[in-house]
């Protein structure tokens, strides 16, 4: 039997065994990853490179995830997990494993018809999971998640603001999985969004304003998803906007104004009335000015 045939046979055997055991909806994702792992083991018995083993594992996991009726996001997660496992088993470094996992997740996401933003998120999640598997700390997990998501978004020619948004969302999601507190998740989202914004060239003038806006929105969304109160969401957004302003070359006065705008926007997103949004804008600016 040729190498592809060996890998397919191994993955099929693992898949059949999993089905015979009676899968629950949650177990299907793990079973898809197991099928990918089996394909990688078969590939490792030949002279196939570590990168090829990881790719084979990701492809098998994605294919069987589709058969198990997993969502595209779940298929991407399974593909990334299988590729990471295969890469680690083949002796890849953690950085190489992160790259392999991200590529597998991207392929699965694209094949599943996901949007560019969804694919960027899937890549970021896979990067974070691989970093976690390599025992890298939470900060590294969120950093890699944000950086990978931003890079993929840039590759799809998404706008600088969209790249920052993707980075913030990926970092926040990674932080949640890593057990960070809500405030830490919001901070991770802000830092990732700021890094992506600066990398995309959002510095000075109107671009600095856009960077602050993106960072504030990313922090507010992370805070909301983490269950923080509207007031806490506003505070997270204001602090993020001020940090982004400083990183993007704003003056102190401009950063204070950006904080106010971000606070008002966060209040609006949280469902606060216009009067409250205005009040939050003033409070946000005052708080940042005092720090």
Coordinates of C-alpha atoms in Angstrom, one line a residue:
X1 CA 0.0 0.0 0.0
X2 CA 1.4 3.5 -0.9
X3 CA 1.9 6.1 1.8
X4 CA -1.4 8.0 1.2
X5 CA -3.2 4.7 1.3
X6 CA -1.6 3.8 4.6
X7 CA -2.6 7.1 6.1
X8 CA -6.1 6.8 4.9
X9 CA -6.5 3.3 6.1
X10 CA -5.2 4.2 9.5
X11 CA -7.5 7.2 9.8
X12 CA -10.4 5.1 8.6
X13 CA -9.7 2.5 11.3
X14 CA -9.6 5.0 14.0
X15 CA -12.7 6.6 12.8
X16 CA -14.6 3.3 12.6
X17 CA -13.5 2.4 16.1
X18 CA -14.7 5.8 17.4
X19 CA -18.1 5.4 15.7
X20 CA -18.5 1.9 17.1
X21 CA -18.0 3.2 20.6
X22 CA -21.0 5.5 20.2
X23 CA -20.1 9.2 19.8
X24 CA -21.7 12.1 21.5
X25 CA -21.6 15.5 19.8
X26 CA -18.8 16.6 21.9
X27 CA -16.8 13.4 21.4
X28 CA -17.0 13.8 17.6
X29 CA -14.4 16.6 17.6
X30 CA -12.0 14.5 19.6
X31 CA -12.6 11.5 17.3
X32 CA -11.8 13.6 14.2
X33 CA -8.5 14.6 15.9
X34 CA -7.8 10.9 16.7
X35 CA -8.3 10.1 13.0
X36 CA -5.8 12.7 12.2
X37 CA -3.3 11.4 14.7
X38 CA -3.7 7.9 13.2
X39 CA -2.8 9.3 9.8
X40 CA 0.2 11.0 11.2
X41 CA 1.4 7.8 12.9
X42 CA 1.1 6.0 9.6
X43 CA 3.0 8.8 7.8
X44 CA 5.8 8.7 10.4
X45 CA 6.6 5.1 9.4
X46 CA 7.9 6.4 6.1
X47 CA 10.3 9.0 5.1
X48 CA 7.6 11.7 5.1
X49 CA 8.9 15.0 6.7
X50 CA 7.5 16.3 10.0
X51 CA 5.7 19.1 8.2
X52 CA 4.1 16.6 5.9
X53 CA 3.0 14.4 8.8
X54 CA 1.4 17.4 10.5
X55 CA -0.3 18.4 7.3
X56 CA -1.6 14.8 6.8
X57 CA -2.9 14.8 10.3
X58 CA -4.7 18.1 9.9
X59 CA -6.3 17.0 6.6
X60 CA -7.5 13.7 8.0
X61 CA -9.0 15.4 11.1
X62 CA -10.8 17.9 8.9
X63 CA -12.2 15.3 6.6
X64 CA -13.5 13.1 9.3
X65 CA -14.8 16.1 11.2
X66 CA -16.9 16.9 8.1
X67 CA -18.2 13.3 8.1
X68 CA -19.1 13.7 11.8
X69 CA -21.1 16.8 10.9
X70 CA -18.9 19.1 12.9
X71 CA -19.1 22.8 12.2
X72 CA -16.4 24.5 10.1
X73 CA -15.0 26.0 13.2
X74 CA -14.9 22.6 15.0
X75 CA -13.3 21.0 11.9
X76 CA -10.6 23.7 12.0
X77 CA -10.0 23.2 15.7
X78 CA -9.7 19.4 15.2
X79 CA -7.3 19.9 12.3
X80 CA -5.2 22.3 14.3
X81 CA -5.1 20.0 17.3
X82 CA -4.2 17.0 15.1
X83 CA -1.5 18.8 13.3
X84 CA 0.0 20.1 16.6
X85 CA 0.1 16.6 18.1
X86 CA 1.7 15.2 15.0
X87 CA 4.2 18.0 14.8
X88 CA 5.2 17.5 18.4
X89 CA 5.5 13.8 18.0
X90 CA 7.7 14.3 15.0
X91 CA 10.1 16.4 17.0
X92 CA 9.1 19.9 15.8
X93 CA 9.9 22.9 18.1
X94 CA 6.9 24.6 19.7
X95 CA 7.2 27.5 17.2
X96 CA 7.1 25.0 14.3
X97 CA 4.2 23.2 15.8
X98 CA 2.3 26.5 16.2
X99 CA 2.9 27.2 12.5
X100 CA 1.7 23.7 11.5
X101 CA -1.4 23.9 13.6
X102 CA -2.3 27.3 12.2
X103 CA -1.8 26.1 8.6
X104 CA -4.0 23.1 9.2
X105 CA -6.7 25.2 10.7
X106 CA -6.6 27.7 7.9
X107 CA -6.9 24.9 5.3
X108 CA -9.9 23.3 7.1
X109 CA -11.6 26.7 7.6
X110 CA -11.2 27.7 3.9
X111 CA -12.3 24.3 2.7
X112 CA -15.4 24.7 4.9
X113 CA -16.3 28.0 3.3
X114 CA -15.6 30.1 6.4
X115 CA -15.3 33.9 6.0
X116 CA -11.9 35.6 6.1
X117 CA -12.5 36.8 9.6
X118 CA -13.6 33.3 10.8
X119 CA -10.5 31.8 9.2
X120 CA -8.2 34.3 10.9
X121 CA -9.9 33.5 14.2
X122 CA -9.5 29.7 13.6
X123 CA -5.8 30.2 12.9
X124 CA -5.3 32.3 16.0
X125 CA -7.1 29.7 18.1
X126 CA -5.0 26.9 16.7
X127 CA -1.8 28.9 17.4
X128 CA -2.9 29.4 21.0
X129 CA -3.8 25.8 21.5
X130 CA -0.4 24.7 20.2
X131 CA 1.4 27.1 22.4
X132 CA -0.6 25.8 25.4
X133 CA 0.3 22.2 24.5
X134 CA 3.9 23.3 24.5
X135 CA 3.5 24.6 28.0
X136 CA 4.0 28.2 27.0
X137 CA 2.5 30.7 29.5
X138 CA -0.8 32.3 29.0
X139 CA 0.8 35.6 27.9
X140 CA 2.6 33.8 25.0
X141 CA -0.6 32.0 24.1
X142 CA -2.5 35.3 23.7
X143 CA 0.3 37.0 21.9
X144 CA 0.7 34.2 19.3
X145 CA -3.1 34.0 18.9
X146 CA -3.3 37.7 18.2
X147 CA -0.3 37.9 16.0
X148 CA -1.3 34.9 13.8
X149 CA -4.9 36.1 13.5
X150 CA -3.6 39.6 12.4
X151 CA -1.2 38.1 9.9
X152 CA -3.9 36.0 8.3
X153 CA -6.3 38.9 8.2
X154 CA -3.5 41.0 6.5
X155 CA -3.0 38.1 4.0
X156 CA -6.7 38.4 3.1
X157 CA -6.2 42.1 2.5
X158 CA -8.5 43.0 5.3
X159 CA -8.3 46.6 6.5
X160 CA -5.9 47.6 9.2
X161 CA -8.9 48.1 11.6
X162 CA -10.2 44.6 10.8
X163 CA -6.7 43.2 11.4
X164 CA -6.7 44.8 14.8
X165 CA -10.2 43.5 15.6
X166 CA -9.2 40.0 14.5
X167 CA -6.1 40.1 16.7
X168 CA -8.0 41.4 19.7
X169 CA -10.7 38.8 19.4
X170 CA -8.2 35.9 19.0
X171 CA -6.2 37.0 22.0
X172 CA -9.2 37.4 24.2
X173 CA -10.5 33.9 23.3
X174 CA -7.0 32.5 24.0
X175 CA -6.9 34.3 27.3
X176 CA -10.3 32.8 28.3
X177 CA -9.1 29.3 27.5
X178 CA -5.9 29.9 29.4
X179 CA -7.8 30.9 32.5
X180 CA -7.1 34.6 32.6
X181 CA -9.4 36.8 34.6
X182 CA -11.9 39.0 32.7
X183 CA -9.7 42.1 33.2
X184 CA -6.7 40.2 31.9
X185 CA -8.6 39.0 28.9
X186 CA -9.6 42.6 28.1
X187 CA -6.0 43.7 28.5
X188 CA -4.7 40.9 26.2
X189 CA -7.3 41.9 23.6
X190 CA -6.2 45.5 23.8
X191 CA -2.5 44.7 23.6
X192 CA -3.0 42.4 20.6
X193 CA -5.2 44.9 18.8
X194 CA -2.6 47.7 19.4
X195 CA 0.3 45.5 18.1
X196 CA -1.7 44.7 15.0
X197 CA -2.7 48.3 14.5
X198 CA 0.9 49.5 14.7
X199 CA 2.1 46.7 12.5
X200 CA -0.5 47.7 9.9
X201 CA 0.7 51.3 10.0
X202 CA -2.0 53.0 12.0
X203 CA 0.2 55.7 13.5
X204 CA -0.2 59.5 13.5
X205 CA -3.2 61.7 12.7
X206 CA -6.4 60.0 11.7
X207 CA -4.8 56.6 11.6
X208 CA -3.9 56.9 15.3
X209 CA -7.5 57.6 16.0
X210 CA -8.5 54.5 14.1
X211 CA -6.0 52.5 16.1
X212 CA -7.4 53.8 19.4
X213 CA -10.9 53.0 18.2
X214 CA -10.0 49.4 17.2
X215 CA -8.2 48.8 20.5
X216 CA -11.0 50.2 22.5
X217 CA -13.6 48.1 20.7
X218 CA -11.5 45.0 21.1
X219 CA -11.1 45.5 24.8
X220 CA -14.8 46.3 25.3
X221 CA -15.9 43.2 23.4
X222 CA -13.5 41.0 25.4
X223 CA -14.8 42.5 28.6
X224 CA -18.4 41.9 27.5
X225 CA -17.8 38.3 26.5
X226 CA -16.1 37.8 29.9
X227 CA -19.2 39.0 31.7
X228 CA -18.0 42.3 33.0
X229 CA -20.4 45.1 33.8
X230 CA -21.1 48.0 31.4
X231 CA -19.0 50.2 33.6
X232 CA -16.1 47.8 33.5
X233 CA -16.5 47.5 29.7
X234 CA -16.3 51.2 29.4
X235 CA -13.2 51.4 31.7
X236 CA -11.4 48.6 29.7
X237 CA -12.2 50.4 26.4
X238 CA -11.0 53.7 27.6
X239 CA -7.7 52.3 28.9
X240 CA -7.1 50.4 25.7
X241 CA -7.8 53.5 23.6
X242 CA -5.4 55.5 25.6
X243 CA -2.7 52.9 25.4
X244 CA -3.2 52.7 21.6
X245 CA -3.0 56.4 21.3
X246 CA 0.3 56.5 23.1
X247 CA 1.6 53.7 20.9
X248 CA 0.4 55.4 17.8
X249 CA 2.0 58.8 18.5
X250 CA -0.9 60.8 20.0
X251 CA -0.3 63.6 22.3
X252 CA -1.6 63.3 25.9
X253 CA -4.6 65.5 25.0
X254 CA -5.4 63.4 22.0
X255 CA -5.1 60.2 24.0
X256 CA -7.5 61.5 26.6
X257 CA -10.0 62.4 23.9
X258 CA -9.7 59.0 22.4
X259 CA -10.4 57.4 25.7
X260 CA -13.6 59.4 26.0
X261 CA -14.7 58.4 22.6
X262 CA -13.9 54.7 23.3
X263 CA -15.8 54.9 26.6
X264 CA -18.9 56.3 25.0
X265 CA -18.7 53.7 22.2
X266 CA -18.4 50.9 24.7
X267 CA -21.4 52.3 26.7
X268 CA -23.4 52.3 23.5
X269 CA -22.5 48.8 22.7
X270 CA -23.5 47.7 26.2
X271 CA -27.0 49.2 25.6
X272 CA -26.6 52.3 27.7
X273 CA -28.8 55.3 26.8
X274 CA -27.3 58.4 25.1
X275 CA -27.2 60.4 28.4
X276 CA -25.1 57.6 30.0
X277 CA -22.9 57.4 27.0
X278 CA -22.1 61.1 27.3
X279 CA -21.5 60.8 31.0
X280 CA -19.2 57.8 30.4
X281 CA -17.3 59.8 27.8
X282 CA -16.5 62.5 30.3
X283 CA -15.6 60.1 33.1
X284 CA -13.4 58.0 30.8
X285 CA -11.5 61.1 29.7
X286 CA -11.1 62.3 33.3
X287 CA -9.9 59.0 34.6
X288 CA -7.2 58.7 31.8
X289 CA -6.1 62.3 32.3
X290 CA -5.5 61.5 36.0
X291 CA -3.2 58.5 35.3

